[in-house]
Coordinates of C-alpha atoms in Angstrom, one line a residue:
M1 CA 0.0 0.0 0.0
K2 CA 1.3 3.4 -0.9
P3 CA 2.2 5.4 2.3
V4 CA -0.1 8.2 3.2
T5 CA 1.6 11.5 4.0
P6 CA -0.4 13.3 6.6
L7 CA -1.4 16.9 5.9
I8 CA -0.4 18.7 9.1
L9 CA -3.3 20.8 10.3
T10 CA -2.7 23.7 12.6
F11 CA -5.3 24.7 15.2
S12 CA -5.7 27.9 17.2
A13 CA -6.1 27.7 21.0
F14 CA -9.6 27.2 22.3
T15 CA -11.5 30.3 23.3
S16 CA -13.2 31.3 26.5
H17 CA -14.6 27.8 27.2
F18 CA -11.1 26.8 28.4
A19 CA -10.0 30.2 29.6
V20 CA -9.2 28.6 32.9
A21 CA -6.1 26.3 33.2
S22 CA -6.6 23.4 30.9
V23 CA -4.8 20.3 29.8
D24 CA -4.2 20.4 26.0
Y25 CA -3.4 17.3 24.0
S26 CA -2.2 17.1 20.4
I27 CA -1.7 13.9 18.4
N28 CA 0.1 13.9 15.1
L29 CA -0.2 10.8 12.9
L30 CA 3.2 11.1 11.3
D31 CA 3.5 7.5 10.3
P32 CA 0.1 5.9 10.3
Q33 CA 0.9 2.9 8.2
H34 CA 3.3 1.8 10.9
H35 CA 0.8 2.3 13.7
L36 CA 2.8 5.3 15.1
A37 CA 1.8 8.7 16.3
Q38 CA 3.5 11.6 18.3
V39 CA 1.6 12.8 21.3
E40 CA 2.0 16.0 23.3
A41 CA 0.3 16.8 26.6
H42 CA 0.5 20.4 27.9
F43 CA -0.2 20.6 31.6
P44 CA -0.9 23.9 33.5
K45 CA 1.5 25.5 35.9
S46 CA 2.2 23.2 38.9
E47 CA 3.1 24.5 42.3
S48 CA 4.4 21.1 43.4
S49 CA 8.0 19.8 43.4
Q50 CA 6.9 16.9 41.2
L51 CA 4.4 16.3 38.5
V52 CA 3.1 12.7 38.4
V53 CA 2.0 11.6 35.0
N54 CA 0.0 8.4 34.5
L55 CA -1.3 6.2 31.7
P56 CA -4.2 3.9 32.9
V57 CA -3.4 0.2 33.5
W58 CA -6.9 -0.8 32.4
R59 CA -9.5 0.6 30.2
T60 CA -13.2 1.2 31.0
G61 CA -15.5 -1.6 30.0
K62 CA -12.8 -4.3 30.4
Y63 CA -12.2 -5.6 33.9
E64 CA -8.6 -6.7 33.2
V65 CA -5.2 -5.1 33.9
L66 CA -3.5 -4.4 30.5
P67 CA 0.1 -3.4 29.6
L68 CA -1.0 -0.2 28.0
A69 CA 2.1 1.9 28.9
D70 CA 4.3 -0.5 26.9
A71 CA 3.2 1.4 23.8
I72 CA 5.0 4.5 24.9
R73 CA 8.6 5.3 23.8
L74 CA 10.8 8.4 23.6
F75 CA 9.1 10.0 26.6
S76 CA 10.3 13.5 27.5
A77 CA 9.2 16.5 29.6
K78 CA 9.9 20.2 29.3
D79 CA 9.1 23.2 31.4
G80 CA 7.2 26.3 30.3
S81 CA 10.3 27.8 28.6
G82 CA 11.1 24.6 26.7
A83 CA 14.0 23.4 28.9
E84 CA 14.3 19.6 29.5
L85 CA 13.1 18.4 32.9
P86 CA 14.4 15.3 34.6
W87 CA 12.0 12.4 35.0
A88 CA 11.9 8.8 36.2
R89 CA 9.6 5.8 35.5
T90 CA 8.1 5.1 39.0
A91 CA 5.4 2.5 38.2
S92 CA 4.2 0.5 35.2
G93 CA 1.9 3.3 34.2
E94 CA 3.6 6.2 35.9
W95 CA 6.3 8.8 35.2
T96 CA 7.4 11.4 37.8
V97 CA 8.8 14.7 36.5
E98 CA 11.0 16.7 38.9
L99 CA 10.3 20.5 39.1
T100 CA 12.6 23.0 40.7
E101 CA 10.1 25.9 40.5
P102 CA 6.4 26.3 39.6
T103 CA 6.0 25.8 35.8
A104 CA 3.8 24.5 33.1
V105 CA 4.9 21.1 31.8
T106 CA 4.8 19.6 28.3
V107 CA 5.1 15.9 28.0
S108 CA 5.7 14.2 24.7
Y109 CA 6.1 10.6 23.6
Q110 CA 5.8 8.3 20.6
L111 CA 2.8 6.1 20.7
Y112 CA 2.5 2.6 19.1
A113 CA -1.2 2.1 18.4
N114 CA -2.0 -1.5 17.3
K115 CA -4.5 -2.8 19.8
L116 CA -7.6 -3.0 17.5
G117 CA -9.1 -6.1 19.1
Q118 CA -8.6 -4.8 22.6
R119 CA -10.4 -1.6 21.5
V120 CA -7.7 0.5 23.1
N121 CA -6.2 2.2 20.0
H122 CA -5.4 1.4 16.4
I123 CA -3.7 3.5 13.7
D124 CA -3.1 2.6 10.1
A125 CA -3.2 4.3 6.7
S126 CA -7.0 4.4 6.6
H127 CA -8.0 5.5 10.1
A128 CA -7.2 5.9 13.8
F129 CA -9.3 4.8 16.7
L130 CA -8.2 6.4 20.0
D131 CA -9.4 5.4 23.4
A132 CA -7.7 7.8 25.8
S133 CA -6.9 5.1 28.3
G134 CA -4.2 3.8 25.9
T135 CA -3.4 7.1 24.2
F136 CA -3.4 10.1 26.5
V137 CA -1.5 10.4 29.8
Y138 CA -3.0 12.3 32.6
S139 CA -1.8 13.9 35.8
P140 CA -3.9 13.3 39.0
E141 CA -3.2 16.9 39.9
F142 CA -5.1 18.1 36.8
R143 CA -7.5 15.2 36.3
A144 CA -10.5 17.5 36.9
E145 CA -9.4 20.3 34.7
P146 CA -10.9 21.0 31.2
I147 CA -9.4 19.2 28.3
S148 CA -8.7 20.0 24.6
V149 CA -7.6 17.5 21.9
S150 CA -6.3 18.5 18.5
L151 CA -5.6 15.9 15.8
S152 CA -3.2 16.3 12.9
V153 CA -4.6 14.0 10.2
P154 CA -4.5 13.4 6.4
Q155 CA -6.7 15.8 4.5
A156 CA -9.3 13.2 3.4
W157 CA -10.0 12.0 7.0
S158 CA -13.1 12.8 9.0
S159 CA -13.1 12.8 12.9
Y160 CA -15.9 11.9 15.2
S161 CA -16.4 11.5 19.0
G162 CA -19.0 11.8 21.6
M163 CA -17.1 14.8 23.0
E164 CA -18.0 18.3 22.0
R165 CA -16.3 19.7 19.0
G166 CA -13.8 22.5 19.3
G167 CA -13.3 25.3 16.8
E168 CA -12.0 23.0 14.0
A169 CA -13.0 19.8 12.3
H170 CA -10.4 17.7 14.1
Q171 CA -10.6 19.3 17.5
F172 CA -12.6 18.2 20.6
K173 CA -13.1 19.4 24.1
A174 CA -14.2 17.8 27.4
A175 CA -14.8 19.1 30.9
N176 CA -12.2 16.8 32.4
Y177 CA -10.1 13.7 31.9
D178 CA -12.9 11.3 33.0
I179 CA -15.0 12.4 30.1
L180 CA -12.0 12.2 27.7
V181 CA -11.2 8.7 28.8
D182 CA -14.8 7.6 28.2
S183 CA -15.2 9.4 24.8
P184 CA -13.1 7.6 22.1
I185 CA -12.3 9.2 18.8
E186 CA -12.7 7.6 15.4
T187 CA -10.9 9.5 12.6
G188 CA -10.1 8.4 9.1
V189 CA -11.9 7.3 5.9
N190 CA -15.3 6.3 7.1
K191 CA -19.1 6.4 6.4
H192 CA -21.3 8.7 8.5
R193 CA -25.0 8.9 9.0
T194 CA -27.1 11.0 11.4
F195 CA -30.6 10.3 12.8
E196 CA -32.9 11.4 15.6
A197 CA -34.8 9.3 18.1
D198 CA -37.0 10.6 20.9
G199 CA -35.6 14.1 20.5
K200 CA -31.9 13.1 20.9
Q201 CA -29.3 13.2 18.1
Y202 CA -27.4 10.1 17.0
E203 CA -24.6 9.4 14.6
L204 CA -23.4 6.2 13.0
V205 CA -19.8 6.0 11.9
V206 CA -18.5 2.9 10.1
W207 CA -14.9 2.2 9.3
G208 CA -14.1 -0.6 6.9
E209 CA -15.8 -2.2 3.9
G210 CA -18.2 -5.0 4.4
N211 CA -21.6 -6.5 3.5
Y212 CA -23.5 -4.2 5.9
D213 CA -26.6 -2.2 4.9
L214 CA -26.3 1.4 6.3
D215 CA -29.9 2.1 5.7
Q216 CA -31.0 -1.0 7.7
M217 CA -28.6 -0.2 10.5
V218 CA -29.8 3.4 10.8
E219 CA -33.5 2.2 10.8
D220 CA -33.0 -0.4 13.5
L221 CA -30.7 1.7 15.6
G222 CA -33.3 4.5 15.5
K223 CA -36.0 2.0 16.7
L224 CA -33.7 0.8 19.5
S225 CA -32.7 4.2 20.6
G226 CA -36.3 5.2 21.0
Q227 CA -37.0 2.5 23.6
A228 CA -35.0 4.0 26.5
D229 CA -38.1 5.3 28.3
V230 CA -39.3 1.7 28.8
I231 CA -36.8 1.7 31.7
W232 CA -35.5 5.2 32.5
D233 CA -37.0 8.6 32.9
D234 CA -34.6 10.6 30.8
Y235 CA -31.3 10.5 29.0
P236 CA -27.7 11.1 30.3
F237 CA -26.7 12.5 26.9
E238 CA -27.9 14.9 24.2
R239 CA -25.9 13.2 21.4
Y240 CA -24.8 9.6 21.0
V241 CA -22.3 8.0 18.5
Y242 CA -22.5 4.4 17.3
M243 CA -19.0 3.6 16.1
V244 CA -18.6 0.4 14.0
H245 CA -15.4 -1.3 12.8
A246 CA -16.0 -3.7 10.0
T247 CA -12.8 -5.7 10.2
S248 CA -11.1 -8.9 9.3
G249 CA -11.4 -10.8 12.6
A250 CA -11.6 -8.4 15.5
R251 CA -14.9 -8.7 17.3
G252 CA -16.4 -7.3 20.5
A253 CA -17.7 -4.0 21.8
T254 CA -17.2 -1.5 24.6
E255 CA -19.6 1.0 26.1
H256 CA -18.7 4.6 26.7
L257 CA -20.2 7.7 28.2
N258 CA -21.8 9.0 25.1
S259 CA -20.9 6.4 22.4
T260 CA -19.9 2.8 21.8
I261 CA -17.4 1.0 19.7
I262 CA -18.6 -2.2 18.0
Q263 CA -16.3 -4.5 16.1
R264 CA -17.4 -7.3 13.8
P265 CA -15.9 -9.2 10.9
R266 CA -16.6 -7.2 7.7
F267 CA -18.8 -9.9 6.1
S268 CA -21.0 -10.7 9.2
Y269 CA -23.9 -8.4 8.5
R270 CA -26.0 -9.8 5.7
D271 CA -27.3 -13.1 7.1
R272 CA -30.0 -12.6 9.7
K273 CA -28.1 -14.6 12.3
D274 CA -25.0 -12.5 11.8
Y275 CA -27.0 -9.3 11.8
L276 CA -28.7 -10.2 15.0
G277 CA -25.3 -10.5 16.6
F278 CA -24.6 -6.9 15.6
I279 CA -27.9 -5.3 16.6
K280 CA -28.0 -7.2 20.0
T281 CA -24.5 -5.9 20.7
A282 CA -25.6 -2.4 19.8
S283 CA -28.5 -2.7 22.2
H284 CA -26.2 -4.1 25.0
E285 CA -23.9 -1.1 24.7
F286 CA -26.7 1.4 24.4
I287 CA -28.2 0.1 27.7
H288 CA -24.8 0.5 29.3
T289 CA -25.1 4.3 28.8
W290 CA -27.3 4.1 31.8
N291 CA -26.4 0.9 33.5
V292 CA -22.6 1.4 34.1
K293 CA -22.0 4.9 32.7
A294 CA -24.7 6.8 34.6
Y295 CA -24.9 4.5 37.7
R296 CA -22.6 1.7 38.7
P297 CA -21.4 -0.2 41.8
Q298 CA -19.4 1.8 44.4
G299 CA -16.3 -0.3 43.8
L300 CA -16.0 1.4 40.5
V301 CA -16.8 4.9 41.7
P302 CA -14.8 6.9 41.0
Y303 CA -12.7 5.1 38.4
D304 CA -9.2 4.4 39.7
Y305 CA -7.2 4.1 36.5
Q306 CA -4.2 2.6 38.2
E307 CA -6.0 0.0 40.3
E308 CA -8.7 -2.6 40.0
G309 CA -12.2 -1.8 41.1
I310 CA -13.7 -4.7 43.0
S311 CA -17.4 -5.2 43.4
Q312 CA -19.9 -8.1 44.1
L313 CA -22.4 -6.3 41.9
L314 CA -20.8 -6.6 38.4
W315 CA -23.5 -9.1 37.5
I316 CA -26.0 -6.2 37.7
A317 CA -23.7 -4.0 35.6
E318 CA -23.1 -6.7 32.9
G319 CA -25.6 -9.5 33.3
S320 CA -28.6 -7.3 33.7
T321 CA -27.5 -5.3 30.6
S322 CA -27.5 -8.6 28.7
Y323 CA -31.0 -9.4 30.2
F324 CA -32.5 -6.1 28.9
Q325 CA -30.8 -6.0 25.5
S326 CA -33.2 -8.3 23.6
Q327 CA -36.2 -7.0 25.4
L328 CA -35.7 -3.5 24.1
L329 CA -35.2 -4.9 20.6
L330 CA -38.4 -7.0 20.9
R331 CA -40.5 -4.0 22.1
A332 CA -39.0 -2.0 19.2
G333 CA -40.0 -4.6 16.6
V334 CA -36.4 -5.1 15.6
I335 CA -36.4 -8.8 16.5
T336 CA -39.3 -11.3 16.4
V337 CA -40.7 -13.3 19.3
E338 CA -39.2 -16.4 17.8
E339 CA -35.8 -14.8 17.8
F340 CA -36.2 -13.6 21.4
F341 CA -37.2 -17.2 22.5
E342 CA -34.3 -18.7 20.6
D343 CA -31.8 -16.4 22.4
L344 CA -33.4 -17.3 25.8
A345 CA -33.4 -21.0 25.1
K346 CA -29.7 -20.9 24.2
R347 CA -28.9 -19.2 27.5
V348 CA -30.8 -21.8 29.4
S349 CA -29.0 -24.6 27.5
Q350 CA -25.6 -23.0 28.1
S351 CA -26.3 -22.7 31.8
K352 CA -27.3 -26.4 32.0
Q353 CA -24.0 -27.3 30.3
T354 CA -21.8 -25.2 32.7
P355 CA -21.1 -27.1 35.9
G356 CA -19.3 -24.1 37.3
R357 CA -22.6 -22.5 38.3
E358 CA -22.7 -25.2 41.1
I359 CA -19.4 -24.0 42.5
Q360 CA -19.3 -20.2 42.4
S361 CA -22.0 -17.7 43.3
I362 CA -22.7 -14.7 41.1
A363 CA -21.5 -12.4 43.8
S364 CA -18.2 -14.2 44.0
A365 CA -17.9 -14.3 40.2
S366 CA -18.4 -10.5 40.2
A367 CA -15.7 -9.9 42.8
N368 CA -13.4 -12.3 41.0
K369 CA -13.8 -10.8 37.5
W370 CA -10.5 -9.0 37.4
V371 CA -8.6 -12.3 37.6
S372 CA -11.1 -14.7 36.0
S373 CA -9.9 -17.0 33.2
G374 CA -11.7 -19.0 30.6
G375 CA -11.5 -22.5 29.2
D376 CA -12.0 -25.8 31.0
Y377 CA -11.4 -24.4 34.5
A378 CA -14.0 -21.6 34.0
I379 CA -16.6 -24.0 32.7
N380 CA -16.2 -26.4 35.6
H381 CA -15.6 -24.1 38.5
S382 CA -16.8 -20.6 37.6
T383 CA -19.9 -18.5 37.0
N384 CA -20.0 -16.1 34.2
I385 CA -21.3 -12.6 35.2
Y386 CA -22.8 -12.1 31.7
S387 CA -24.7 -15.3 31.0
E388 CA -25.5 -16.3 34.6
G389 CA -26.1 -12.6 35.5
Y390 CA -28.7 -12.6 32.7
L391 CA -30.5 -15.6 34.3
T392 CA -30.2 -14.2 37.8
S393 CA -31.8 -11.0 36.5
L394 CA -34.6 -13.1 34.9
A395 CA -35.2 -14.8 38.2
L396 CA -35.3 -11.5 40.1
D397 CA -37.6 -10.0 37.5
F398 CA -40.1 -12.9 37.8
S399 CA -39.9 -12.7 41.6
L400 CA -40.7 -9.0 41.6
L401 CA -43.6 -9.4 39.1
S402 CA -45.0 -12.2 41.3
E403 CA -44.6 -10.3 44.6
T404 CA -46.3 -7.1 43.2
D405 CA -49.2 -8.7 41.3
L406 CA -47.5 -7.5 38.0
K407 CA -47.4 -3.9 39.1
Q408 CA -43.6 -3.7 39.5
S409 CA -40.7 -5.3 37.7
Y410 CA -36.9 -5.3 37.5
R411 CA -37.2 -2.3 35.2
D412 CA -38.4 -0.3 38.1
V413 CA -35.3 -1.3 40.1
H414 CA -33.1 0.1 37.4
R415 CA -35.2 3.2 37.1
E416 CA -34.7 3.8 40.8
L417 CA -31.0 3.1 40.6
Y418 CA -30.8 5.8 37.9
R419 CA -32.8 8.2 40.0
S420 CA -31.2 7.7 43.3
H421 CA -27.6 6.6 42.6
R422 CA -26.4 8.5 39.6
L423 CA -22.7 9.2 39.6
P424 CA -20.8 10.3 41.5
A425 CA -22.7 8.4 44.2
G426 CA -22.7 4.8 43.0
Y427 CA -24.6 2.0 44.8
N428 CA -23.8 -0.9 47.2
V429 CA -25.4 -4.2 48.1
A430 CA -27.4 -2.7 51.0
E431 CA -28.8 0.0 48.7
V432 CA -29.9 -2.5 46.0
K433 CA -31.6 -4.6 48.7
A434 CA -33.3 -1.4 50.0
I435 CA -34.6 -0.6 46.5
L436 CA -35.9 -4.2 46.1
A437 CA -37.8 -3.8 49.4
Q438 CA -39.1 -0.4 48.3
V439 CA -40.3 -1.7 44.9
S440 CA -41.8 -5.0 46.1
G441 CA -42.9 -4.0 49.6
T442 CA -41.1 -7.0 51.1
S443 CA -37.6 -8.0 52.2
Y444 CA -35.3 -9.5 49.7
E445 CA -32.6 -10.6 52.2
A446 CA -33.5 -14.3 51.9
W447 CA -33.8 -14.2 48.1
W448 CA -30.4 -12.4 47.9
Q449 CA -28.7 -15.0 50.0
Q450 CA -30.1 -17.9 48.0
Y451 CA -29.7 -16.5 44.5
V452 CA -26.8 -14.1 44.7
N453 CA -24.5 -15.1 47.6
E454 CA -24.8 -18.9 47.0
P455 CA -24.3 -21.0 43.9
V456 CA -27.7 -21.7 42.3
S457 CA -29.1 -23.9 39.6
L458 CA -32.4 -22.3 38.5
D459 CA -35.6 -24.4 38.0
F460 CA -36.4 -23.1 34.6
K461 CA -39.5 -25.3 34.2
A462 CA -41.1 -23.7 37.3
L463 CA -39.7 -20.2 36.5
L464 CA -40.9 -20.0 32.9
A465 CA -44.3 -21.6 33.6
K466 CA -45.2 -18.3 35.4
A467 CA -45.2 -16.7 31.9
G468 CA -47.0 -19.7 30.3
L469 CA -43.8 -21.0 28.8
Q470 CA -41.9 -24.2 28.7
V471 CA -38.4 -25.0 27.6
D472 CA -37.3 -28.3 26.2
Y473 CA -35.5 -29.9 23.3
A474 CA -37.2 -29.9 19.9
A475 CA -39.3 -32.9 19.1
E476 CA -36.8 -34.0 16.4
A477 CA -33.8 -33.8 18.8
K478 CA -32.1 -37.2 19.2
S479 CA -30.6 -38.8 22.2
T480 CA -27.0 -39.6 21.6
P481 CA -24.1 -41.1 23.5
F482 CA -22.2 -38.5 25.5
A483 CA -18.6 -38.5 26.7
G484 CA -18.5 -35.1 28.3
V485 CA -15.5 -33.7 26.4
T486 CA -14.7 -31.2 23.7
L487 CA -11.6 -31.2 21.5
M488 CA -9.2 -28.5 20.5
P489 CA -9.8 -27.5 16.8
N490 CA -8.6 -30.2 14.3
T491 CA -7.0 -32.3 17.0
L492 CA -7.8 -35.1 19.4
V493 CA -6.5 -33.1 22.4
L494 CA -9.1 -32.6 25.1
A495 CA -10.1 -28.9 25.5
T496 CA -12.8 -29.5 28.1
V497 CA -13.6 -32.3 30.4
L498 CA -17.0 -31.6 32.1
R499 CA -16.9 -31.9 35.8
N500 CA -18.8 -35.0 36.9
G501 CA -19.3 -36.2 33.4
P502 CA -18.4 -39.6 31.9
A503 CA -14.8 -38.7 30.9
W504 CA -14.2 -36.9 34.3
Y505 CA -15.1 -40.1 36.2
A506 CA -13.0 -42.2 33.8
G507 CA -9.9 -40.2 34.7
M508 CA -9.5 -38.2 31.5
V509 CA -8.1 -34.7 32.0
L510 CA -7.5 -31.5 30.1
G511 CA -4.7 -31.9 27.6
D512 CA -5.0 -35.6 27.1
E513 CA -4.7 -36.7 23.5
V514 CA -7.0 -39.5 22.4
V515 CA -5.4 -42.2 20.2
A516 CA -7.9 -45.0 19.9
I517 CA -11.3 -46.3 21.0
N518 CA -11.6 -50.0 21.6
G519 CA -8.1 -50.5 20.1
L520 CA -8.9 -48.8 16.8
K521 CA -7.3 -45.6 15.7
I522 CA -9.5 -42.5 15.8
T523 CA -9.3 -39.2 13.9
A524 CA -10.3 -35.7 15.0
A525 CA -12.9 -35.5 12.2
G526 CA -14.3 -38.9 13.1
F527 CA -14.4 -38.7 16.9
E528 CA -18.1 -37.6 17.4
S529 CA -19.4 -40.0 14.8
R530 CA -17.4 -42.9 16.3
L531 CA -19.1 -42.4 19.6
K532 CA -22.5 -42.8 17.9
D533 CA -21.5 -46.3 17.1
F534 CA -22.3 -47.1 20.7
N535 CA -25.2 -46.7 23.1
A536 CA -25.6 -44.7 26.3
G537 CA -24.5 -47.0 29.1
D538 CA -21.9 -48.8 27.0
T539 CA -18.3 -48.9 28.3
V540 CA -15.5 -48.4 25.8
S541 CA -11.8 -48.5 26.2
V542 CA -10.1 -45.2 25.3
T543 CA -6.4 -45.1 24.7
L544 CA -4.7 -41.8 25.1
F545 CA -1.5 -39.9 25.8
S546 CA -1.6 -38.3 29.2
N547 CA 1.4 -36.2 30.0
D548 CA 3.2 -38.0 27.2
T549 CA 2.5 -41.4 28.8
L550 CA 0.3 -43.9 27.0
K551 CA -2.7 -45.1 29.1
T552 CA -6.1 -46.7 28.6
V553 CA -9.2 -45.9 30.6
E554 CA -12.7 -47.4 30.7
L555 CA -15.3 -44.8 29.7
T556 CA -19.0 -45.4 30.4
L557 CA -21.0 -43.3 28.0
A558 CA -24.0 -41.2 29.2
Q559 CA -26.8 -39.8 27.2
H560 CA -27.7 -36.3 26.1
K561 CA -30.0 -34.6 23.6
E562 CA -28.4 -33.4 20.4
G563 CA -30.0 -30.2 19.1
D564 CA -31.2 -26.9 20.2
M565 CA -33.6 -26.2 23.1
Q566 CA -36.9 -24.5 22.2
I567 CA -39.4 -22.3 24.1
S568 CA -43.0 -22.9 23.5
S569 CA -46.4 -22.4 25.2
V570 CA -47.5 -24.6 28.0
N571 CA -50.7 -26.6 27.4
E572 CA -53.8 -24.5 28.0
P573 CA -52.1 -21.4 29.5
T574 CA -54.2 -19.5 32.0
Q575 CA -55.2 -15.9 31.7
E576 CA -52.9 -15.2 34.7
Q577 CA -49.9 -16.7 32.8
Q578 CA -50.7 -14.7 29.7
A579 CA -51.0 -11.5 31.8
F580 CA -47.6 -12.3 33.4
F581 CA -46.1 -12.7 30.0
E582 CA -47.4 -9.4 28.8
A583 CA -46.3 -7.6 31.9
W584 CA -42.8 -9.1 31.6
L585 CA -42.1 -8.4 27.9
G586 CA -44.5 -5.6 27.1
I587 CA -46.1 -7.3 24.1
N588 CA -49.3 -9.2 23.6
W589 CA -49.5 -13.0 24.2
P590 CA -48.1 -14.3 20.9
F591 CA -49.5 -17.8 20.7
D592 CA -52.8 -18.9 19.1
S593 CA -55.3 -21.3 20.7
K594 CA -53.1 -24.2 19.5
G595 CA -50.0 -22.9 21.1
Q596 CA -48.5 -21.8 17.8
L597 CA -46.6 -18.6 17.3

C-alpha cells in the first residue's frame, strides 16, 4: 500500500470555554501505516516539586489489567520555557517529573497504536481509533481540569467523537479527563450517518468495507434508541455516537459515556443470524449508557485508572444489561418473538452445560472478575457474570412481578438506581436490597442469600411456567451417547472435560490426547461419529496420551440430547400466565389457541 503522508493541520487555541487552566493534547499521525503517532500533553503550571503523569493500566469496560504503557517510547518532559526536565519511571503506568520551580509542563512521547481487538487504539493508513486510556497520559493533579484534543490528520480524513467539537473539524473538548477517557475518537476514511430518536441526536460512523446495509442499520438503531423510556425517565446525553469497525477478525464491543465502539468481521452483517449479533451488541452497549456509565457499583466509583475496582455487583452491571438487550429490541419490533425465544433458550441450555454454576456464586464471580480465566477451569468451576447474570436478572424480575401482582418489575429497580444513585454516588449491596424492598414491599434478604450469595441452579421449568412457557429440546432432537468432552480444533487433544461427566469419572483430563477407541485408531474428524456407534451405558476402552504417557481408561457413555432447546407455550395457559407474559415483555400474548406462534 502506498504510504499516506499526513497533511499537518494547525489549530488555534480554544476560546473562553477553556479560559481557565486546561490540559491540552495534540496527536500527530506522522507514520500511520506503521501504527505510530506523536503525542504531546500540555499541563498547566504546577506549584508542586513533582508532576506525576499516568497512563491507565486498564480501560473502562474491560475488567482486566493491561500493559497499556508499553506502547510509549521516547518519553520527554519540558518546562514552560522549553527546557528539559528530569523524570523517572516510577510504576508500570507512571512517570514522575521533577520540578525546581512552579512551571507548566509539556510531556511528549511516541505512541504505538496497534490494539484494535482490545479496542484500546489502532492507527493505520486508513484510520485511527483512539481510546484515551491507551493514548493520552494524565496527571492526577489536573484530572478535573478542562481538556482539549487536537488531531493532525491526512486531508481526506473525518473525525468523530461523543465529545463536543472544538473550533475546528479535528478538534474536541471535554470538561475533564474522565470524560475524555470515556469518549473515544474515530478518525479516518469512514461512512457517516445521522438520525434522531425521541428528541436526541445520533450518529453512525462505520470504518471498513463489508456487507452491511447502512440504511437498515440506521433504521434499526433508531427504533432501538427510542425505547429507553421503557426503563429510564430521561437521557444522560444529548448526542450519542455508534462507532462500528468492519474488520477482518476483531470482534467485540465497549460501552462509553456518550458512544460505543462495536467490532465485527466485515462480512458478518447480511445473514439474519449475523445481523442479530450486531444489533444485539448495539442494544447491549446502548443500555450500558445508563447501567454502568450513569450508575454503577461503588467499587468502580470513581474510576481508579491505576488499580482494579472490586465489586460483588458486576452481575448487575453486565448480566442485567444482557438481560434487557433483547427485550428492548423485541419491544421496538427489531427482532421477532421467535428470535427472542431462541436467544433465551440458548442461554438456558448454556447454563445447564456449565457445571461451574454449582461451584461459584454470582456475587463471588463479580468480585473475581479481574482475575477470571476461561476454558476448562471456568466451565467447571466458575460462574459467568454475563450469562448467569442474565439468568439471575430473569429470576429477580419474575420474583418482583409475582410479589407485586405484576405492578412492578426489574425495570423499576433500574429506574430507581438511575434516579437515586447516579454518579458520583454509585450504589452498594445494601442499597440495592433497599430498592428491592421499596419496589416490592417485602424484604429480599433471603432471596439475595439464595440466588446471589450462594451458587444456584435455577428451576427453569417452574420459572418460565409463570409466563405460560416451557423450555425443552425440539421434538426432532435425538438422544446420543455422551462422553462429556470437547476437542481442541482439528486435534484429538481434550479442550474441556466436564466436571462429573463420563470422561471426568473415567480419569480423562484437560490436555490428554485420544489415540484409539476399543483399540482402533480415531481421527479428530471422526471422533463424534465414532461415539455414535455405541449406546448410552456402553463402556468403551479409550487409549490416550496423558502427560506424554500412553494409558487406557474405561469410559462409560452417558446420554444427552443433540440439538437446540426451544421455548413454547404450556398446554392451555391460564389468563394469569398470559398476563404475566405481557407484563414481563410488554407485548401481547403471541400464541394462538393451539400454542403456535
